[in-house]
XYZ file of C-alpha atoms in Angstrom:
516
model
C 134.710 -83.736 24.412
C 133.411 -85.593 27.476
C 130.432 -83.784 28.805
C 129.463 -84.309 32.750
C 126.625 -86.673 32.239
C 128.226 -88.463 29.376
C 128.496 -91.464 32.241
C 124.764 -91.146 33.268
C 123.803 -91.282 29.870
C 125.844 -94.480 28.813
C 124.298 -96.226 31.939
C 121.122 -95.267 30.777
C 121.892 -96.778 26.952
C 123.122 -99.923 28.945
C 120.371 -100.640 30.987
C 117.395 -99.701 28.147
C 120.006 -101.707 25.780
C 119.347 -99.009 23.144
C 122.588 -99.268 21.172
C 124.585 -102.703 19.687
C 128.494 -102.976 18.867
C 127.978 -102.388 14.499
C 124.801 -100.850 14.696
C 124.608 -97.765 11.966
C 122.645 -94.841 14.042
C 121.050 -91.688 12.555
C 120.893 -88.962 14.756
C 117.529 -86.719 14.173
C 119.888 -83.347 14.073
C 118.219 -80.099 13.678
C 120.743 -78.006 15.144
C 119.159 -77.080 18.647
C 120.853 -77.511 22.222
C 119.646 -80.998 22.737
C 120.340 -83.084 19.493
C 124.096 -81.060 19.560
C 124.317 -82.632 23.213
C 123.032 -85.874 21.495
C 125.653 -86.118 18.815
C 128.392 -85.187 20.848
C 127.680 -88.112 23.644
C 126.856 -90.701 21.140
C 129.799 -89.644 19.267
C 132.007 -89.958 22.419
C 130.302 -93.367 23.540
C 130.433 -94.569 19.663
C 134.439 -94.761 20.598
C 133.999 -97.183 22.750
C 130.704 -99.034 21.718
C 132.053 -99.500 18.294
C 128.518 -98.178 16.104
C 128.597 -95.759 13.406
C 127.170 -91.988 13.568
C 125.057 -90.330 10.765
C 123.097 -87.075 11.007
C 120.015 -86.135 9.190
C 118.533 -82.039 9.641
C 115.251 -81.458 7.944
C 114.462 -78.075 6.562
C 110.633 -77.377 6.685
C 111.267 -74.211 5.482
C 108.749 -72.442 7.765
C 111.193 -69.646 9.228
C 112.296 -68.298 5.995
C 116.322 -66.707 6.798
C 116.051 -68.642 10.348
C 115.843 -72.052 8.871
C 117.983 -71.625 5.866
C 120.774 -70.208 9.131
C 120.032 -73.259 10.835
C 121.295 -75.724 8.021
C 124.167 -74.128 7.690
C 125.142 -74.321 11.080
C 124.454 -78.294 10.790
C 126.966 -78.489 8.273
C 129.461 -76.911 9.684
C 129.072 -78.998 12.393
C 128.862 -82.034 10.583
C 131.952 -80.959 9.085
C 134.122 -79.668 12.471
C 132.789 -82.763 14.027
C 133.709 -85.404 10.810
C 130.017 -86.826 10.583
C 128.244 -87.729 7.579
C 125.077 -85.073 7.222
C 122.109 -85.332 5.460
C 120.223 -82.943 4.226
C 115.939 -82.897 3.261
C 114.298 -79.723 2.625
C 110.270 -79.361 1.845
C 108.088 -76.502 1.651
C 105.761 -78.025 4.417
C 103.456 -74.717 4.939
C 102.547 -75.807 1.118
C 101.893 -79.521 2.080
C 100.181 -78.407 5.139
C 97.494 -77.020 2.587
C 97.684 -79.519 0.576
C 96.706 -82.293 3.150
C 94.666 -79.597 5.234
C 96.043 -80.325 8.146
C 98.192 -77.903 11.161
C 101.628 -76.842 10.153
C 102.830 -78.876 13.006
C 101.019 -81.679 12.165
C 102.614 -81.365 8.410
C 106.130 -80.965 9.927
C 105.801 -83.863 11.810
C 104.668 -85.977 9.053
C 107.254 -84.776 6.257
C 110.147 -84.966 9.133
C 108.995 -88.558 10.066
C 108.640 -89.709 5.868
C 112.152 -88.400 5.571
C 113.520 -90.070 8.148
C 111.853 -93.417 6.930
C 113.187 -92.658 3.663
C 116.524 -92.455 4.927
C 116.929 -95.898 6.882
C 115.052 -97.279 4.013
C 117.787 -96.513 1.760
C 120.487 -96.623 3.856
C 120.129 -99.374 6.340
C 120.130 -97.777 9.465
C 119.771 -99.446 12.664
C 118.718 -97.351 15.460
C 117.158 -93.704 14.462
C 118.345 -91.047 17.881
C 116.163 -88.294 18.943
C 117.035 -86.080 21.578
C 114.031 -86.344 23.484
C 114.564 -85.140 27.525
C 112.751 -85.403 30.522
C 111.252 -81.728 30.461
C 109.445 -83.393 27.228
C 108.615 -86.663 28.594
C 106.806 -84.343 31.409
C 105.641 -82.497 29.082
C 104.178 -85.815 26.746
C 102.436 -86.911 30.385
C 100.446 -84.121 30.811
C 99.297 -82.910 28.093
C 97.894 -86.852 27.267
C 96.469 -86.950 31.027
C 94.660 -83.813 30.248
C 93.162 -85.372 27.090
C 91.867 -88.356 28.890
C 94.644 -90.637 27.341
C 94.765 -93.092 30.232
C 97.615 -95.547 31.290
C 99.392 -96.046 27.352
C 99.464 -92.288 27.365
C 100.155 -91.570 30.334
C 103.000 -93.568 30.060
C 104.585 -90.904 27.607
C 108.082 -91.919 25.601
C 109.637 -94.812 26.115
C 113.378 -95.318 25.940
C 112.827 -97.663 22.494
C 110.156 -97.599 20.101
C 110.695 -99.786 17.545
C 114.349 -98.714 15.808
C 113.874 -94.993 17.762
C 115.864 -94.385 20.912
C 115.994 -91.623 22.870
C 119.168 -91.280 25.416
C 118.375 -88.458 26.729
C 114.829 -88.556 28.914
C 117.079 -89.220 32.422
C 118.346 -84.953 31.901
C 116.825 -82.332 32.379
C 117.234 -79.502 29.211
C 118.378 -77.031 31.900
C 121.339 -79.267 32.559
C 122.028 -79.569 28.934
C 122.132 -76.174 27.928
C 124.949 -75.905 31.398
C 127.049 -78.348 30.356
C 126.993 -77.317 26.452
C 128.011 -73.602 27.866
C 130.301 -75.268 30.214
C 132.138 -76.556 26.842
C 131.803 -73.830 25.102
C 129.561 -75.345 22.407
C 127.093 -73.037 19.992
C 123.684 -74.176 18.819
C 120.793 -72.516 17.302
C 117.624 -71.308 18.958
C 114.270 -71.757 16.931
C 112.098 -69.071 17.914
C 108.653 -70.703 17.017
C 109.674 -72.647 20.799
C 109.240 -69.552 22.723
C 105.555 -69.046 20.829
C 102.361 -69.706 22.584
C 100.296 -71.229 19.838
C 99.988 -74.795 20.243
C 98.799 -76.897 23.525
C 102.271 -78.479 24.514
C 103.802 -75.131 24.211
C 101.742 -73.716 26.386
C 102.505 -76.642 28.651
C 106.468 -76.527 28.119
C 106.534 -72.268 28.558
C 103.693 -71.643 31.637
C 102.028 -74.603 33.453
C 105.276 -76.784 34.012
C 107.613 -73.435 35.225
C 103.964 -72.932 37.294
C 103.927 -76.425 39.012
C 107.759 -76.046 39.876
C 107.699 -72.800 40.828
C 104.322 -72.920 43.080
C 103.599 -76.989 43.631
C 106.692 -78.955 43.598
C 109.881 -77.960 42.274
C 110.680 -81.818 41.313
C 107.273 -81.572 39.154
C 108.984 -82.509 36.129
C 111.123 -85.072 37.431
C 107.793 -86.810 38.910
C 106.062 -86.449 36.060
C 108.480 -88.149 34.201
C 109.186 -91.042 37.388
C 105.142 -91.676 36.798
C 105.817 -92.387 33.328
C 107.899 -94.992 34.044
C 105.287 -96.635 36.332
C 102.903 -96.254 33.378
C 104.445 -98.752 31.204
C 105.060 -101.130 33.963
C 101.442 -101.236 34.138
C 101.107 -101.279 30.561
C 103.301 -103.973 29.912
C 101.663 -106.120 32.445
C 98.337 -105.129 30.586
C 99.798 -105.894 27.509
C 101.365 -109.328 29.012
C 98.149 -110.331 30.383
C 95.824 -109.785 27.750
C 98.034 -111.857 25.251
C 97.594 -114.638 27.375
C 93.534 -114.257 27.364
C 93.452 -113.102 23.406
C 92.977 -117.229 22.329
C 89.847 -117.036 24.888
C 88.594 -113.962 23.773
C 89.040 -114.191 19.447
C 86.725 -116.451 17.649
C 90.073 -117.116 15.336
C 93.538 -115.366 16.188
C 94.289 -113.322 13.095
C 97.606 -113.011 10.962
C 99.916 -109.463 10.232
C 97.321 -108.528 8.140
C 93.745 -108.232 8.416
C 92.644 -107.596 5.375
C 93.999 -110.235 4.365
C 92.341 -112.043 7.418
C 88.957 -110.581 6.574
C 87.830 -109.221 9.889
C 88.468 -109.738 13.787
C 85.665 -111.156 15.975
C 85.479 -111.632 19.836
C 82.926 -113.551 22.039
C 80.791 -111.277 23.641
C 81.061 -113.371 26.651
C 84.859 -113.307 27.029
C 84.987 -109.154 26.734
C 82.091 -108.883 29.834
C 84.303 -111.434 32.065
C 87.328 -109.259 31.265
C 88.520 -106.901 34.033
C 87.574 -103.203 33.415
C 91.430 -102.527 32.531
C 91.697 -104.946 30.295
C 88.787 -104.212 28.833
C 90.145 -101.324 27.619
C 93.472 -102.650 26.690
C 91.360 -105.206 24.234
C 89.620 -102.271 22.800
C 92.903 -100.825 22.299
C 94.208 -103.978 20.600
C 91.347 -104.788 18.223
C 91.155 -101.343 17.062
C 94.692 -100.799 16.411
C 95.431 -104.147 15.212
C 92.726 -103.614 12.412
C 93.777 -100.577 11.708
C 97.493 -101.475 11.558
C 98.871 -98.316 13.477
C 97.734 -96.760 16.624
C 98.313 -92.829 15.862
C 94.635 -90.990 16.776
C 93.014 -94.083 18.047
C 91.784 -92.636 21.335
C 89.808 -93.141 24.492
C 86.367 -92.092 23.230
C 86.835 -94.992 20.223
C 87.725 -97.685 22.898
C 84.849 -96.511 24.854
C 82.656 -96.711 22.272
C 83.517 -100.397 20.930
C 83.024 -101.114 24.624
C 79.348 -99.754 24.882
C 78.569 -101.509 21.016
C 79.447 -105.025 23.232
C 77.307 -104.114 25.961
C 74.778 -103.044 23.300
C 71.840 -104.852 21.785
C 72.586 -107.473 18.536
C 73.391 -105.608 15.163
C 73.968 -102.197 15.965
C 76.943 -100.859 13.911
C 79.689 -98.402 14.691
C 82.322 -96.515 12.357
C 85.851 -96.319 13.713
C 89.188 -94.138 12.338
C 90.962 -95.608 9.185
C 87.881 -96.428 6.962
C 86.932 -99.006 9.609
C 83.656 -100.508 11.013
C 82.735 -102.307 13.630
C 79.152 -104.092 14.608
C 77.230 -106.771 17.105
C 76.144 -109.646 15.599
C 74.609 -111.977 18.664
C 77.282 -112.892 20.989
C 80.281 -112.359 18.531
C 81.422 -108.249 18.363
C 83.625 -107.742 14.630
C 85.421 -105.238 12.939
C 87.124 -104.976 9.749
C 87.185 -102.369 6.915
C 84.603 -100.690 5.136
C 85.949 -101.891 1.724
C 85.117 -105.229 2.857
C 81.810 -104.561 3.825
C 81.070 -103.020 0.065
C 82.140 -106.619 -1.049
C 79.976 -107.676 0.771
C 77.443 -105.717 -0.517
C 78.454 -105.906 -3.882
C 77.997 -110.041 -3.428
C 74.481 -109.959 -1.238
C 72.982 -106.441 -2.435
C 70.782 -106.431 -5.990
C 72.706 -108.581 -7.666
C 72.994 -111.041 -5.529
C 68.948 -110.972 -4.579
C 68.156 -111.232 -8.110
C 71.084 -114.309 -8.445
C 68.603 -116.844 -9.425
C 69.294 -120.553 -10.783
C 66.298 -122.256 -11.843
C 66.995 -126.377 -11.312
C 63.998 -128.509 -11.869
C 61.093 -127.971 -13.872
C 58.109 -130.107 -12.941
C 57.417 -132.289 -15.927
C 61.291 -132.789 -15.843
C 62.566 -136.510 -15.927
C 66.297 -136.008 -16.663
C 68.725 -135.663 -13.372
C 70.797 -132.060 -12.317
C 73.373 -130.970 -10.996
C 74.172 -127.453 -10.021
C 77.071 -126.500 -8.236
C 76.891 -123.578 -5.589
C 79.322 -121.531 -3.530
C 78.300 -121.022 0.268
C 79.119 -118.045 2.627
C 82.563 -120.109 3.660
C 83.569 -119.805 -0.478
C 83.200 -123.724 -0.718
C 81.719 -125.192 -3.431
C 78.711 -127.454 -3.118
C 77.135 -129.737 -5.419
C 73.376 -130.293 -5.627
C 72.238 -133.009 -7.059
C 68.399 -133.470 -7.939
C 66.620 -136.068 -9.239
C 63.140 -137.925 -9.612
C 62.002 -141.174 -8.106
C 59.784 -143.444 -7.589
C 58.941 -143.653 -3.488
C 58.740 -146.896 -3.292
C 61.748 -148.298 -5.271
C 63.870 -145.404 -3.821
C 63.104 -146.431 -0.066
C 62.452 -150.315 -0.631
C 66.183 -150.983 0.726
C 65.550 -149.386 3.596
C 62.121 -151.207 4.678
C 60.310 -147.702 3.037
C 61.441 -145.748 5.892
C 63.195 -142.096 5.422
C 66.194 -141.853 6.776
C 67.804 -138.888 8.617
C 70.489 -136.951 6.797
C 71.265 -133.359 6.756
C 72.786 -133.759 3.249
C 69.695 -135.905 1.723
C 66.751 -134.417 1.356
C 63.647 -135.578 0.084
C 60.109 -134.057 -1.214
C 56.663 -135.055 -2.157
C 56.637 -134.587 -5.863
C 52.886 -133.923 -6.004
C 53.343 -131.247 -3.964
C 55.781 -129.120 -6.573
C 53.644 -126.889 -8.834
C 55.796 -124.946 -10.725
C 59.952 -124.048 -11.311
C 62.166 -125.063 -7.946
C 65.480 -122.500 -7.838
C 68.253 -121.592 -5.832
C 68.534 -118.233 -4.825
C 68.755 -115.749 -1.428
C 66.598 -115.083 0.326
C 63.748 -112.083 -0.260
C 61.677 -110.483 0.978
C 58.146 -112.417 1.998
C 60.019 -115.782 1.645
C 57.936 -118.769 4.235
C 58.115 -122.076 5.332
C 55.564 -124.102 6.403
C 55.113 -125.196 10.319
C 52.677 -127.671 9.264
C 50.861 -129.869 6.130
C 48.333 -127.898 5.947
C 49.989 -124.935 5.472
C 48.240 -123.102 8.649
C 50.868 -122.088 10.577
C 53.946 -120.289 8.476
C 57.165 -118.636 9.781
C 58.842 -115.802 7.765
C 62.072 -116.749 6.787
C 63.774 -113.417 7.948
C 62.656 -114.663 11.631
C 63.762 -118.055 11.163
C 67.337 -116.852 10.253
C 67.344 -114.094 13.392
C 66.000 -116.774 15.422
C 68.737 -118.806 14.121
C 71.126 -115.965 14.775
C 72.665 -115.918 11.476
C 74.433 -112.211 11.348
C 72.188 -109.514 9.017
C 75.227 -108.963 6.827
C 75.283 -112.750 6.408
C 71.839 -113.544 5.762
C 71.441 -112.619 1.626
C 74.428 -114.879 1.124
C 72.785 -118.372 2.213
C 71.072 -120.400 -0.690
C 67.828 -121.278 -0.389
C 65.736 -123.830 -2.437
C 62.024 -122.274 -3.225
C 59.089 -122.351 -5.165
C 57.749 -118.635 -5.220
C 58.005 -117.012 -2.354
C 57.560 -120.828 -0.618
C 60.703 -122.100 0.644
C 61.475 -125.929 0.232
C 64.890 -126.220 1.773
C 67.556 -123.892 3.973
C 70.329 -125.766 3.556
C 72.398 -124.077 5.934
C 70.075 -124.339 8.543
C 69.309 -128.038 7.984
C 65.263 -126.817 7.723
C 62.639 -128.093 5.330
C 58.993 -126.747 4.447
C 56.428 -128.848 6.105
C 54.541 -128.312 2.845
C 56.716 -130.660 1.446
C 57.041 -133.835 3.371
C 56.529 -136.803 2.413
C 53.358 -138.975 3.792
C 52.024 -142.436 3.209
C 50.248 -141.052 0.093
C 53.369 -140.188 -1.629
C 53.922 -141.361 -4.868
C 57.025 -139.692 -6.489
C 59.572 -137.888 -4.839
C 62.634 -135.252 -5.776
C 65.636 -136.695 -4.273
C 68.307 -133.618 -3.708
C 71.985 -134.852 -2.276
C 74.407 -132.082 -1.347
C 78.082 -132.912 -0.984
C 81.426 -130.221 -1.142
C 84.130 -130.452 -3.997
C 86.747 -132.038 -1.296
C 83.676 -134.821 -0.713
C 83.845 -135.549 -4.229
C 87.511 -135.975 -4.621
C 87.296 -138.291 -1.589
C 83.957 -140.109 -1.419
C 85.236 -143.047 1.015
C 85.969 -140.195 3.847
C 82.753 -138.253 3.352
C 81.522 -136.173 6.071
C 78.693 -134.337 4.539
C 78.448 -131.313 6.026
C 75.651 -128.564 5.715
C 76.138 -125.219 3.945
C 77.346 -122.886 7.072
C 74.998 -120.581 8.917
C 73.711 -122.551 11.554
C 72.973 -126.005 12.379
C 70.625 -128.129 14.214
C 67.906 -130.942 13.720
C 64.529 -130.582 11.487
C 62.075 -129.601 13.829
C-alpha cells in the first residue's frame, strides 16, 4: 500500500539521512492515525531500503476498556501486516503516585524506560515516532511561551540521537485523508480531545485560532521557524566549541564526577557574546548534570548573574548540583562532592593535628603530608647549628621556596601541622607589632573558601611559622645576626624523591609568590 506522500516522505528520510540499508527500526506504535501511517510508509520504503521493521505499543493502562481495545487492535495489525509486536503494559496512574509526579509526566517516563529497555535488549538501531508538523508547531509554541529561547524554539529535530521522526514535513490533516483514502482503521484516544494539559490546549484552540483568524499557514510557519532555530543553534553550538579551550580552566572528560567539577574564567564568560553566553550556561549546566531535561532559562540566567556577581556567593542548580564564584574562576559540580569536601576540611579536618618537633628535641623528622592536589609531601625537620649549616655558603640564607629556615630561640613550645583556625597570625615584623590574620592573608591570596581548611600550615599556638602553599613565613621567626640554632624544614613530593637528580621543588598548591 503506497500512500500519496510515501515519495515526500522518503525524500525527507534521504536528505535528514534518518534510515541505513541493515538498520533494525522500532516503530513507537500505539495504534493512532499517525504511527499506522508511520508503519505502513516505513514498511513500504523498508522494501526498497533493505532495514528491518519492529513495533512496540505501550499500555499505560489509564483508559480502562479503551486501552485494553487499543492493544488489540495493534495486534491485529501487527499480525495482517506480518510485523513483529511488542507488547509493555504498566499501571502508570499507580507510578504516577508513587513518584508524585502528573500522569502525563509518568506516561512519558514509563513509555520512554520501555522503549530503552527494548533496544537495550534487542539491538535496535533507529527508534520511529510519528511525530508531524501540527506537533512540531505545537512543540514551538508552547516552549516560546515558556521563555525557552532559540534550543526550544527550535522544537523536534528530524534525529535525536537513535530517534527519528519521518513524519514532521505532513500535516495530521493530510494523514488522516490519505489513511481514509486507503481505507485504513485506527483508534482514537479520547484523552486527545480533553482540555487538561497546556499543549492540548494549544493543539485543540489557539493553533485552529491562529489559522482560522491570523494565518492559515500558521502551522506550517511555525514549524519553517523551527528549522531556522537549529540553524542558529548549531552555529551556537559550533561556535562555542571552538571558544570552550579559552573559556574552561581544564576541558573535562564524559563524566564529571569523575572529573570533579567544571570551572570557567570569569574573564572569558564577560568577553563572550550575549548568545553565547547563554549557550555556555546551557553547556556547563547540562554537561554537569549529564542530561538536559528541565534545565531551563531561569537556571542559565541565574549562573549568568552568579559570574557577574561578587567572589563566593553560591547557587544550587537541578540534579543535586551547585554552583559558586570563587575570584575570577565560576565552578560547578555536585553536592555530594562538596560533602567530601566537608567531610575532609569540616571538624575533623580542623582538629587534624600532627605535632612534629618538640623544643628540647635533637633527633631529625619526617612527616609526610597530603596537599589539596592529593600529592604527597615530605617534611623534613631538623636542628642545626647556624653557623656550620650556612658556612658553605659564606653564612648567607639562601632563597628557596622548599627550604625554610627558623630562629630556634624563637620556638617556645610544640611546632604542628594542621589547618588553619580560627585566630591563626603571622607576623609583619620582629617585633611582633604589626600582625595579619591568616583568614585575610589567604582571601588576599585568593585561595577559594571551600579550599582554605585544606592547606597545611606549620604553627606554634595560634602563631603561624610557615604557609607552605603560599610560600609565606612569620616574621617572628627569621633569622638575624644573633641567631644561634636554627630548625631546618625541607619539603619535597613523593615523585621528587623517586627522582632526586630532576627535582623541581615545588610548593604545596594554593597560591604562589615571593616572601614579602
Amino acid at each position: 500500500m503506497k500512500l500519496e506522500s510515501y515519495h515526500e516522505m522518503k525524500a525527507f528520510c534521504d536528505k535528514n539521512k534518518l534510515l541505513q540499508p541493515g538498520d533494525r527500526v522500532l516503530v513507537a506504535f500505539s495504534g493512532g492515525a499517525d504511527s499506522v501511517y508511520l508503519t505502513i510508509a516505513l514498511q513500504e520504503l523498508s522494501k526498497e531500503w533493505d532495514f528491518a521493521l519492529e513495533l512496540l505499543h505501550v499500555n499505560h493502562q489509564i483508559r480502562g476498556e479503551e486501552a485494553e481495545r487499543d492493544e488489540e487492535f495493534c495486534r491485529t495489525f501487527a499480525e495482517q501486516q506480518g510485523l513483529k509486536l511488542h507488547v509493555c503494559s504498566g499501571d502508570v496512574p499507580k507510578m504516577g503516585q508513587e513518584q508524585k509526579c502528573s500522569l502525563e509526566e509518568a506516561a512519558r517516563k514509563y513509555r520512554y524506560q520501555c522503549i530503552e529497555e527494548l533496544v537495550e535488549r534487542e539491538g535496535f538501531d533507529r527508534v520511529a515516532v510519528a511525530h508531524h508538523q501540527d506537533d512540531q508547531a505545537e512543540t514551538v509554541l508552547f516552549q516560546m511561551l515558556r521563555g525557552s529561547g532559540v534550543r526550544g524554539m527550535g522544537g523536534m529535530r528530524p534525529q535525536h540521537g537513535i530517534y527519528i521522526r519521518p513524519l514532521l514535513f505532513l500535516r495530521h490533516r493530510d494523514i488522516v485523508r490519505e489513511l481514509g483514502q486507503c481505507g485504513q482503521s485506527w483508534c482514537e484516544d479520547s484523552t486527545n480531545q480533553e482540555e487538561d494539559c497546556s499543549r492540548n490546549k494549544i493543539r485543540l484552540t489557539i493553533l485552529p485560532m491562529l489559522e482560522e483568524h491570523i494565518n492559515s499557514s500558521a502551522s506550517a510557519h511555525l514549524a519553517r521557524t523551527a528549522q531556522q532555530m537549529q540553524e542558529v543553534q548549531s552555529f551556537l553550538e559550533e561556535e562555542l566549541t571552538k571558544r570552550l579551550p579559552e573559556i574552561m580552566v581544564e576541558m573535562p572528560g564524559q563524566d564529571v564526577k569523575e572529573d570533579g567539577q567544571l570551572t570557567a574564567r570569569i574573564e572569558a564568560i564577560q568577553k563572550l557574546p550575549g548568545a553565547l553566553q547563554m549557550e555556555w550556561a546551557h553547556w556547563m549546566i547540562t554537561k554537569a548534570a549529564g542530561r538536559s531535561r528541565d534545565i531551563s532559562m531561569r537556571h542559565m540566567e541565574a549562573l549568568l548573574e552568579l559570574a557577574q556577581g561578587e567572589t563566593g556567593k553560591r547557587l544550587d542548580l537541578p540534579y543535586g548540583l551547585c554552583a559558586g564564584r570563587d575570584y575570577d574562576c565560576l565552578w560547578i559540580r555536585h553536592k555530594d562532592q562538596n560533602a567530601d569536601v566537608a567531610a575532609n576540611t569540616g571538624e575533623e579536618s580542623a582538629g587534624a593535628r600532627t605535632p612534629c618537633w618538640k623544643k628540647d628535641q635533637t633527633e631529625p623528622v619526617n612527616i609526610v603530608l597530603t596537599g589539596m592536589d592529593g600529592v604527597s609531601r615530605t617534611f623534613f625537620l631538623r636542628r642545626e647549628n647556624f653557623l656550620t649549616a650556612f658556612e658553605h655558603n659564606e653564612r648567607k640564607i639562601p632563597k628557596n621556596n622548599c627550604t625554610k629556615w627558623f630562629d630556634y630561640a624563637k620556638i617556645c613550645g610544640m611546632l604542628e601541622f594542621r589547618h588553619p583556625a580560627e585566630g591563626d597570625f603571622l607576623w609583619l615584623d620582629v617585633q611582633g607589632t604589626l600582625r595579619k590574620p591568616l583568614n585575610r592573608l589567604l582571601i588576599d591570596r585568593h585561595i577559594p573558601r571551600d579550599k582554605r581548611k585544606q592547606i597545611w600550615i606549620l604553627a606554634e599556638g595560634s602563631h603561624v611559622l610557615w604557609v607552605p602553599a603560599l610560600d609565606r613565613v612569620s616574621a617572628g621567626y627569621y633569622i638575624s645576626d644573633r641567631t644561634e640554632e636554627i630548625l631546618c624544614i625541607n619539603m619535597i613530593t613523593e615523585s621528587e624523591k623517586k627522582d632526586e637528580r630532576n627535582s623541581t621543588c615545588n610548593v604545596l598548591p594554593g597560591a604562589g609568590g615571593e616572601q614579602n
